[in-house]
Coordinates of C-alpha atoms in Angstrom, one line a residue:
X1 CA 103.7 101.9 87.7
X2 CA 100.0 101.3 87.6
X3 CA 99.4 98.0 85.8
X4 CA 100.5 99.4 82.5
X5 CA 103.2 97.3 80.7
X6 CA 106.2 99.6 80.4
X7 CA 107.0 98.1 77.0
X8 CA 103.9 99.9 75.9
X9 CA 105.0 103.4 76.7
X10 CA 102.5 106.2 76.5
X11 CA 102.3 108.6 73.6
X12 CA 103.3 112.2 74.5
X13 CA 99.9 113.3 75.8
X14 CA 96.2 113.0 75.2
X15 CA 94.9 116.2 73.7
X16 CA 98.1 118.3 74.4
X17 CA 100.9 119.6 72.3
X18 CA 104.4 121.0 72.9
X19 CA 106.4 123.7 71.3
X20 CA 109.2 122.3 69.1
X21 CA 112.5 121.9 70.8
X22 CA 116.0 121.7 69.3
X23 CA 117.4 118.2 68.9
X24 CA 120.2 117.1 71.2
X25 CA 123.1 115.0 69.9
X26 CA 123.4 111.5 71.0
X27 CA 125.2 111.0 74.3
X28 CA 128.9 110.8 73.7
X29 CA 131.0 108.5 75.9
X30 CA 130.3 109.9 79.4
X31 CA 132.9 110.4 82.1
X32 CA 132.4 107.7 84.7
X33 CA 131.8 109.2 88.1
X34 CA 134.1 108.6 91.1
X35 CA 133.1 105.7 93.3
X36 CA 134.2 104.1 96.5
X37 CA 137.3 101.8 95.9
X38 CA 136.8 98.1 96.0
X39 CA 136.4 94.9 94.0
X40 CA 133.6 96.2 91.8
X41 CA 133.9 98.7 89.0
X42 CA 131.6 100.1 86.3
X43 CA 131.9 97.2 83.9
X44 CA 129.6 94.3 83.1
X45 CA 132.4 91.8 83.8
X46 CA 133.1 93.2 87.2
X47 CA 129.4 93.3 88.3
X48 CA 128.9 89.7 87.1
X49 CA 130.8 88.6 90.1
X50 CA 127.9 89.5 92.4
X51 CA 126.2 87.1 94.8
X52 CA 123.0 87.9 96.7
X53 CA 123.6 88.0 100.4
X54 CA 122.2 85.4 102.8
X55 CA 120.0 87.9 104.6
X56 CA 118.0 88.5 101.3
X57 CA 117.7 84.8 100.6
X58 CA 116.4 84.2 104.1
X59 CA 114.1 87.2 104.4
X60 CA 111.5 86.2 101.8
X61 CA 109.0 89.0 102.6
X62 CA 109.5 92.8 102.6
X63 CA 107.1 95.7 102.9
X64 CA 107.4 98.8 100.8
X65 CA 106.1 102.3 101.5
X66 CA 105.4 103.5 97.9
X67 CA 104.3 106.9 99.2
X68 CA 104.7 110.6 98.6
X69 CA 102.8 113.7 97.4
X70 CA 101.0 111.8 94.7
X71 CA 98.9 110.2 97.5
X72 CA 97.2 113.5 98.2
X73 CA 94.6 113.5 95.5
X74 CA 93.6 109.8 96.3
X75 CA 93.6 109.0 92.6
X76 CA 96.2 106.3 92.4
X77 CA 99.5 106.1 90.5
X78 CA 101.1 108.4 88.0
X79 CA 99.0 111.4 89.1
X80 CA 101.9 113.8 88.6
X81 CA 102.0 112.9 84.9
X82 CA 98.4 112.4 84.0
X83 CA 97.1 115.6 85.7
X84 CA 98.7 117.3 82.7
X85 CA 97.0 115.0 80.1
X86 CA 93.6 116.2 78.9
X87 CA 91.2 113.2 78.4
X88 CA 92.7 111.3 81.4
X89 CA 90.6 111.0 84.6
X90 CA 93.5 112.5 86.6
X91 CA 93.3 115.7 84.5
X92 CA 89.6 115.9 85.0
X93 CA 89.9 115.4 88.7
X94 CA 92.6 118.0 89.0
X95 CA 90.7 120.7 87.1
X96 CA 87.6 120.0 89.1
X97 CA 89.3 119.8 92.5
X98 CA 92.3 122.2 92.3
X99 CA 92.0 124.2 89.1
X100 CA 93.7 124.3 85.8
X101 CA 97.3 123.0 85.7
X102 CA 98.5 126.3 84.2
X103 CA 97.4 127.9 87.6
X104 CA 97.6 125.1 90.1
X105 CA 100.2 122.5 89.2
X106 CA 102.0 119.6 90.8
X107 CA 104.3 122.1 92.7
X108 CA 101.1 123.2 94.5
X109 CA 100.2 119.6 95.4
X110 CA 103.5 119.2 97.3
X111 CA 102.6 121.6 100.2
X112 CA 99.3 119.6 100.7
X113 CA 101.3 116.5 101.6
X114 CA 101.9 117.2 105.3
X115 CA 102.0 113.5 106.6
X116 CA 100.3 114.7 109.7
X117 CA 99.5 111.2 111.1
X118 CA 102.8 109.6 110.0
X119 CA 104.1 107.4 112.9
X120 CA 106.9 105.3 111.5
X121 CA 107.6 103.5 114.8
X122 CA 104.0 102.3 115.1
X123 CA 103.8 101.3 111.4
X124 CA 107.1 99.4 111.6
X125 CA 105.9 97.4 114.6
X126 CA 102.9 96.3 112.5
X127 CA 105.1 95.5 109.5
X128 CA 107.5 93.4 111.7
X129 CA 104.5 91.6 113.3
X130 CA 103.2 90.8 109.8
X131 CA 106.4 88.9 109.0
X132 CA 108.4 91.5 107.1
X133 CA 112.1 91.0 107.4
X134 CA 113.1 94.1 105.3
X135 CA 111.4 97.4 104.6
X136 CA 111.8 99.7 101.6
X137 CA 111.2 103.4 101.6
X138 CA 110.4 105.4 98.5
X139 CA 113.4 107.5 97.9
X140 CA 112.2 109.5 94.9
X141 CA 109.4 108.8 92.5
X142 CA 109.0 110.0 88.9
X143 CA 107.7 113.2 90.3
X144 CA 111.3 114.3 91.0
X145 CA 110.6 115.0 94.7
X146 CA 113.2 113.6 97.1
X147 CA 111.9 112.1 100.4
X148 CA 115.2 112.7 102.2
X149 CA 117.5 115.6 103.3
X150 CA 118.8 116.0 99.8
X151 CA 122.1 117.8 99.3
X152 CA 121.5 118.4 95.6
X153 CA 117.8 119.2 95.2
X154 CA 115.7 121.9 96.9
X155 CA 112.5 119.9 96.2
X156 CA 112.7 117.5 99.1
X157 CA 110.5 116.5 102.1
X158 CA 112.7 118.2 104.7
X159 CA 112.5 121.6 103.0
X160 CA 108.8 121.5 102.1
X161 CA 105.6 119.3 102.4
X162 CA 105.9 117.4 105.7
X163 CA 109.2 119.0 106.5
X164 CA 110.5 115.7 107.8
X165 CA 113.2 113.3 106.7
X166 CA 110.9 110.6 105.6
X167 CA 113.6 108.2 104.5
X168 CA 115.6 108.8 107.7
X169 CA 112.6 108.2 109.9
X170 CA 111.7 105.0 108.1
X171 CA 115.4 103.9 108.4
X172 CA 115.6 104.5 112.2
X173 CA 112.3 102.6 112.8
X174 CA 113.4 99.7 110.6
X175 CA 116.8 99.3 112.3
X176 CA 115.2 99.4 115.8
X177 CA 113.0 96.5 114.8
X178 CA 115.9 94.5 113.3
X179 CA 114.6 94.8 109.7
X180 CA 116.9 95.3 106.8
X181 CA 116.4 98.7 105.1
X182 CA 116.1 99.6 101.4
X183 CA 115.2 102.5 99.2
X184 CA 113.6 102.8 95.8
X185 CA 114.6 105.3 93.0
X186 CA 112.4 106.1 90.1
X187 CA 114.3 109.2 89.2
X188 CA 116.0 107.7 86.2
X189 CA 112.8 107.8 84.1
X190 CA 111.6 111.2 85.4
X191 CA 113.2 113.4 82.7
X192 CA 111.2 111.8 79.9
X193 CA 108.2 110.6 81.9
X194 CA 107.2 114.0 83.0
X195 CA 107.3 115.9 79.7
X196 CA 103.5 116.6 79.7
X197 CA 104.0 119.3 82.4
X198 CA 105.5 121.6 79.6
X199 CA 102.5 121.2 77.3
X200 CA 99.1 123.1 77.0
X201 CA 95.5 122.4 76.1
X202 CA 94.4 122.2 72.5
X203 CA 90.9 123.5 73.3
X204 CA 89.1 126.5 74.8
X205 CA 89.1 128.1 77.3
X206 CA 92.8 127.6 77.9
X207 CA 93.9 126.9 74.3
X208 CA 97.7 127.5 74.1
X209 CA 98.1 128.5 77.8
X210 CA 101.2 126.6 79.0
X211 CA 101.0 124.4 82.1
X212 CA 103.1 125.5 85.0
X213 CA 105.9 123.1 84.1
X214 CA 107.0 125.5 81.4
X215 CA 107.7 128.2 83.9
X216 CA 111.5 128.6 84.2
X217 CA 111.3 129.4 87.9
X218 CA 110.4 125.7 88.5
X219 CA 112.7 124.1 86.0
X220 CA 114.6 122.2 88.7
X221 CA 111.4 120.4 89.6
X222 CA 109.8 120.0 86.2
X223 CA 113.1 119.6 84.2
X224 CA 114.5 122.2 82.0
X225 CA 113.9 121.0 78.4
X226 CA 111.9 118.5 76.3
X227 CA 114.4 117.3 73.7
X228 CA 113.3 113.6 74.0
X229 CA 109.5 113.2 74.0
X230 CA 108.2 110.1 75.8
X231 CA 107.5 108.1 72.7
X232 CA 106.3 104.5 72.2
X233 CA 109.8 103.0 72.3
X234 CA 111.5 101.2 75.2
X235 CA 114.7 103.3 74.8
X236 CA 112.9 106.5 75.7
X237 CA 112.2 105.3 79.3
X238 CA 115.7 106.7 80.1
X239 CA 117.0 110.0 78.6
X240 CA 120.3 110.2 76.6
X241 CA 121.1 113.6 78.2
X242 CA 124.5 113.2 79.9
X243 CA 123.9 116.2 82.1
X244 CA 120.9 114.5 83.6
X245 CA 122.9 111.3 84.1
X246 CA 125.3 113.3 86.2
X247 CA 122.4 114.8 88.3
X248 CA 120.9 111.4 88.8
X249 CA 124.2 109.9 90.0
X250 CA 124.8 112.8 92.4
X251 CA 121.4 112.5 94.0
X252 CA 121.2 108.7 94.2
X253 CA 124.8 108.5 95.5
X254 CA 123.7 111.0 98.2
X255 CA 120.8 108.8 99.1
X256 CA 123.1 105.7 99.3
X257 CA 125.8 107.4 101.2
X258 CA 123.5 109.2 103.7
X259 CA 121.3 106.2 104.6
X260 CA 123.5 103.1 103.8
X261 CA 120.6 101.0 102.4
X262 CA 120.8 97.2 102.3
X263 CA 118.8 97.3 99.1
X264 CA 118.5 99.8 96.2
X265 CA 115.7 99.3 93.7
X266 CA 115.4 101.0 90.2
X267 CA 112.1 101.2 88.5
X268 CA 113.3 99.7 85.2
X269 CA 116.6 98.3 83.9
X270 CA 119.8 99.9 85.2
X271 CA 119.9 103.5 83.9
X272 CA 122.5 105.3 81.9
X273 CA 125.2 102.7 81.0
X274 CA 128.5 103.2 82.7
X275 CA 127.1 105.9 85.0
X276 CA 124.5 103.5 86.3
X277 CA 127.0 100.7 86.6
X278 CA 129.3 103.0 88.6
X279 CA 126.4 103.7 91.1
X280 CA 125.9 99.9 91.6
X281 CA 129.6 99.3 92.0
X282 CA 129.7 102.2 94.6
X283 CA 126.7 100.6 96.5
X284 CA 128.5 97.2 96.6
X285 CA 132.0 98.5 97.5
X286 CA 130.5 100.7 100.2
X287 CA 128.7 97.7 101.7
X288 CA 131.9 95.7 101.8
X289 CA 133.8 98.5 103.4
X290 CA 131.1 98.7 106.2
X291 CA 130.5 95.0 106.8
X292 CA 133.6 93.2 105.6
X293 CA 131.4 91.4 103.1
X294 CA 128.9 92.2 100.5
X295 CA 125.5 92.7 102.2
X296 CA 123.8 95.0 99.5
X297 CA 121.2 94.1 96.9
X298 CA 120.5 96.0 93.7
X299 CA 117.1 95.2 92.2
X300 CA 116.2 96.0 88.6
X301 CA 113.8 94.9 85.9
X302 CA 114.0 93.1 82.6
X303 CA 111.6 95.4 80.7
X304 CA 113.7 96.4 77.7
X305 CA 114.8 99.7 79.3
X306 CA 118.3 100.4 80.3
X307 CA 120.7 97.5 80.9
X308 CA 119.8 94.2 82.5
X309 CA 121.9 91.3 83.6
X310 CA 120.2 89.0 86.2
X311 CA 123.7 87.9 87.5
X312 CA 124.7 91.4 88.7
X313 CA 122.0 91.9 91.2
X314 CA 118.5 90.7 91.9
X315 CA 115.8 90.5 89.2
X316 CA 112.6 92.3 90.1
X317 CA 109.4 91.3 88.5
X318 CA 106.6 93.9 88.7
X319 CA 103.2 92.4 89.5
X320 CA 104.2 89.0 88.3
X321 CA 106.4 86.0 88.8
X322 CA 109.1 84.0 87.1
X323 CA 108.5 80.6 85.6
X324 CA 109.3 77.7 87.9
X325 CA 112.2 77.6 90.3
X326 CA 114.8 80.2 89.4
X327 CA 118.4 79.3 90.2
X328 CA 119.1 82.8 91.4
X329 CA 117.2 84.7 94.1
X330 CA 114.7 87.1 92.6
X331 CA 111.8 89.4 93.8
X332 CA 108.2 90.3 93.0
X333 CA 107.1 93.8 93.7
X334 CA 103.4 94.5 94.0
X335 CA 100.9 96.4 96.0
X336 CA 97.8 95.5 98.0
X337 CA 96.0 98.2 96.0
X338 CA 97.1 100.9 93.6
X339 CA 100.6 102.1 94.1
X340 CA 99.4 105.3 95.7
X341 CA 96.1 105.3 97.6
X342 CA 93.1 105.5 95.3
X343 CA 89.6 106.3 96.3
X344 CA 87.2 103.4 96.0
X345 CA 90.1 101.1 95.1
X346 CA 89.9 97.4 94.8
X347 CA 92.4 95.8 97.2
X348 CA 93.9 92.3 97.3
X349 CA 92.5 90.1 100.0
X350 CA 94.7 88.7 102.7
X351 CA 94.1 85.2 101.2
X352 CA 95.4 86.4 97.8
X353 CA 98.5 87.9 99.3
X354 CA 99.3 84.8 101.4
X355 CA 98.8 82.5 98.4
X356 CA 101.0 84.8 96.3
X357 CA 103.7 84.8 99.0
X358 CA 103.8 81.0 99.2
X359 CA 103.9 80.7 95.4
X360 CA 106.8 83.1 95.0
X361 CA 108.8 81.7 97.9
X362 CA 108.4 78.2 96.5
X363 CA 110.1 79.5 93.3
X364 CA 113.2 80.9 95.1
X365 CA 111.7 84.5 95.1
X366 CA 110.9 87.2 97.6
X367 CA 107.7 89.2 97.8
X368 CA 108.1 93.0 98.3
X369 CA 104.6 94.2 99.0
X370 CA 103.5 97.9 99.0
X371 CA 100.9 98.3 101.8
X372 CA 98.9 101.4 100.7
X373 CA 99.1 104.4 103.0
X374 CA 96.9 107.4 103.0
X375 CA 98.5 110.8 102.3
X376 CA 98.6 111.6 106.1
X377 CA 100.5 108.4 106.9
X378 CA 97.6 106.4 108.3
X379 CA 96.5 103.0 107.0
X380 CA 93.3 102.5 105.1
X381 CA 91.0 99.9 106.6
X382 CA 92.0 97.4 103.9
X383 CA 95.7 97.7 104.8
X384 CA 94.9 97.3 108.5
X385 CA 93.0 94.1 107.8
X386 CA 95.8 92.7 105.6
X387 CA 98.5 93.4 108.2
X388 CA 96.4 91.8 111.0
X389 CA 95.7 88.7 108.9
X390 CA 99.4 88.4 107.9
X391 CA 100.4 88.7 111.5
X392 CA 98.1 85.9 112.6
X393 CA 99.2 83.7 109.7
X394 CA 102.9 84.3 110.1
X395 CA 102.8 83.7 113.8
X396 CA 101.9 80.1 113.0
X397 CA 103.4 79.5 109.6
X398 CA 106.4 81.8 109.3
X399 CA 108.8 78.9 109.7
X400 CA 107.7 77.6 106.3
X401 CA 108.6 81.0 104.7
X402 CA 111.5 82.7 106.5
X403 CA 114.9 81.0 105.9
X404 CA 113.4 78.4 103.6
X405 CA 114.7 77.1 100.3
X406 CA 112.9 75.6 97.3
X407 CA 112.3 71.8 97.0
X408 CA 112.9 69.8 93.9
X409 CA 109.7 71.1 92.4
X410 CA 107.8 74.2 93.4
X411 CA 104.4 72.7 93.7
X412 CA 101.4 71.0 92.2
X413 CA 97.7 71.7 91.5
X414 CA 95.4 73.0 88.9
X415 CA 96.4 76.7 89.0
X416 CA 99.6 78.0 87.4
X417 CA 100.6 81.6 87.7
X418 CA 101.5 83.1 84.3
X419 CA 105.1 84.2 84.2
X420 CA 106.1 87.7 83.4
X421 CA 105.6 91.3 84.5
X422 CA 102.0 92.6 85.0
X423 CA 100.5 89.1 84.9
X424 CA 99.8 88.5 88.6
X425 CA 96.9 86.4 89.8
X426 CA 96.2 85.6 93.5
X427 CA 93.2 83.3 93.2
X428 CA 94.1 79.7 94.0
X429 CA 92.3 76.5 95.2
X430 CA 92.9 74.1 98.1
X431 CA 94.3 71.6 95.6
X432 CA 97.1 74.1 94.8
X433 CA 100.1 73.2 97.0
X434 CA 103.5 74.9 97.1
X435 CA 106.7 73.4 98.7
X436 CA 109.5 74.9 100.7
X437 CA 112.2 73.2 102.8
X438 CA 114.2 74.0 105.9
X439 CA 116.8 71.4 106.7
X440 CA 115.3 67.9 106.4
X441 CA 111.7 69.2 106.7
X442 CA 109.5 69.6 103.7
X443 CA 106.6 72.1 104.0
X444 CA 103.5 71.6 101.9
X445 CA 101.5 74.9 101.9
X446 CA 97.9 74.8 100.7
X447 CA 97.1 78.0 98.9
X448 CA 93.5 78.0 100.2
X449 CA 91.9 76.3 103.3
X450 CA 92.2 72.6 102.7
X451 CA 89.4 70.1 102.6
X452 CA 88.9 67.1 104.8
X453 CA 91.8 65.3 103.0
X454 CA 94.9 66.8 101.4
X455 CA 96.4 64.6 98.6
X456 CA 100.0 65.4 97.6
X457 CA 100.8 63.4 94.4
X458 CA 104.5 64.4 94.4
X459 CA 104.8 62.3 97.6
X460 CA 103.2 59.1 96.3
X461 CA 105.1 56.0 97.3
X462 CA 107.9 55.4 94.8
X463 CA 107.6 58.9 93.3
X464 CA 111.0 59.9 91.8
X465 CA 110.8 63.4 93.4
X466 CA 111.2 61.8 96.9
X467 CA 112.1 58.2 97.3
X468 CA 112.2 58.3 101.1
X469 CA 109.1 57.1 103.0
X470 CA 107.2 59.8 104.9
X471 CA 107.6 59.2 108.6
X472 CA 105.7 62.0 110.2
X473 CA 103.3 64.9 109.4
X474 CA 102.5 67.9 111.5
X475 CA 100.1 70.7 110.9
X476 CA 101.8 73.9 112.0
X477 CA 99.8 75.5 114.9
X478 CA 98.0 72.3 115.7
X479 CA 99.1 70.5 118.9
X480 CA 97.6 67.1 118.1
X481 CA 98.5 64.3 115.8
X482 CA 97.7 64.2 112.1
X483 CA 96.8 61.0 110.4
X484 CA 98.2 60.2 107.0
X485 CA 98.8 57.4 104.6
X486 CA 101.3 57.1 101.7
X487 CA 99.8 55.3 98.7
X488 CA 100.9 54.7 95.2
X489 CA 98.7 57.6 94.2
X490 CA 99.6 60.3 96.8
X491 CA 100.4 61.2 100.3
X492 CA 97.0 61.6 101.8
X493 CA 96.7 63.7 104.9
X494 CA 93.6 63.8 107.1
X495 CA 93.3 67.4 108.3
X496 CA 91.9 67.9 111.9
X497 CA 88.5 69.3 112.5
X498 CA 89.7 72.8 113.3
X499 CA 92.4 74.6 111.4
X500 CA 94.9 76.9 113.2
X501 CA 94.7 79.7 110.7
X502 CA 92.0 81.1 108.4
X503 CA 93.9 80.9 105.2
X504 CA 96.3 78.3 103.7
X505 CA 97.6 75.6 106.0
X506 CA 101.2 74.3 106.3
X507 CA 102.0 70.6 106.8
X508 CA 105.5 69.9 108.0
X509 CA 106.6 66.5 106.6
X510 CA 109.5 64.4 107.9
X511 CA 111.1 61.4 106.2
X512 CA 112.5 58.1 107.4

């Protein structure tokens, strides 16, 4: 993920070619893997009985550590793929910094990821203070490197690189802080996504010299064949190879069984038909067995890849939002910068993130925010600033976010966020207002610092959205009274001279 629309898949490689490979027959009906017994099975009809748990609906804000060996070069997302694509900046950086990928490949990047400054307890304290109610650890990215004590894959963070159980350490820190814990899996797409590592240059001085991915000694990292090139079709995001489906199931079930996540995220639609549905059913049945009720969330995307039914889990929208108030809980995933740390990156400002959060929550969604980490586990200055600003804002205004529900309309104002993946915008004006409710209280959140008067047209006297008269108005974080008048044009609020927070303000409105 790096801002590219995944409907517009990349061609096989820029300036690289592969040796021909034999075609594989289409996947026959696969044998469904064994799963934990319970009410859910590997059928669409069974999974359509899902309901999102209350904790997810109440949480509203989560933080994600989209982190791993690809942070080492400080070049941003998809480094493991594009370091093998001549003509791409990642390839140029790799050759200049590390050497040619026939001699120094991604397997040689992994030992450089030592995570020497990684302190999950200190980071989790920051995340909790910033208002996160759940935390998601990267489980495995497209680079096929497991960040846990994997039972089925030697390329894992306990055996090499940092030689630490990254997922396990994140989980312990999250649980100690009372946060729900999730994991993300991007493994489903890895088989096709990573095909360039088997290619070679079409030019001197390395014409025809295979990259290290073609070395059979490392086939378990780089995958063992290239029968399905990564073409410009949505159905090539996930391989049709049933042997890979089985490996994917074994590894992700190991992740689920070992760490008992409250949330599992797939980077795409649900992979691999009945095999993928079996994994989701196993996640749900295991959750019920542990808690006596369904507490698990499965998040996937409607991008034309794999299977997607918004009723069988939580719809995830990458770097975007849904239109209006969605009747089902959903989630935006985005990052304050690139998905992996990028040198000289452009970061979202705290004001943009806070405005995005309010907009998403007003539409019955959650925000899952990746906060960029350096390769060593420390925070870039921009991430420190964001967390500090979020902590200050949430300390005053968190009551309008956590545990809230949508109002009759999501908001008003001149700025409308375009709906869909990869369409995010975080720039709003003071006239842009979003609504949330808790009990009988309506919260009006300005998406930028308000002017001397705040006019809310949805609360004009006699407006059909709210027939009751406004009885009281409070500015969260302000101890004094707030003057207001309800006219036929709008509810007009006179803001005090000093605002309690630097960014958007929250007015709590009560009715007669």
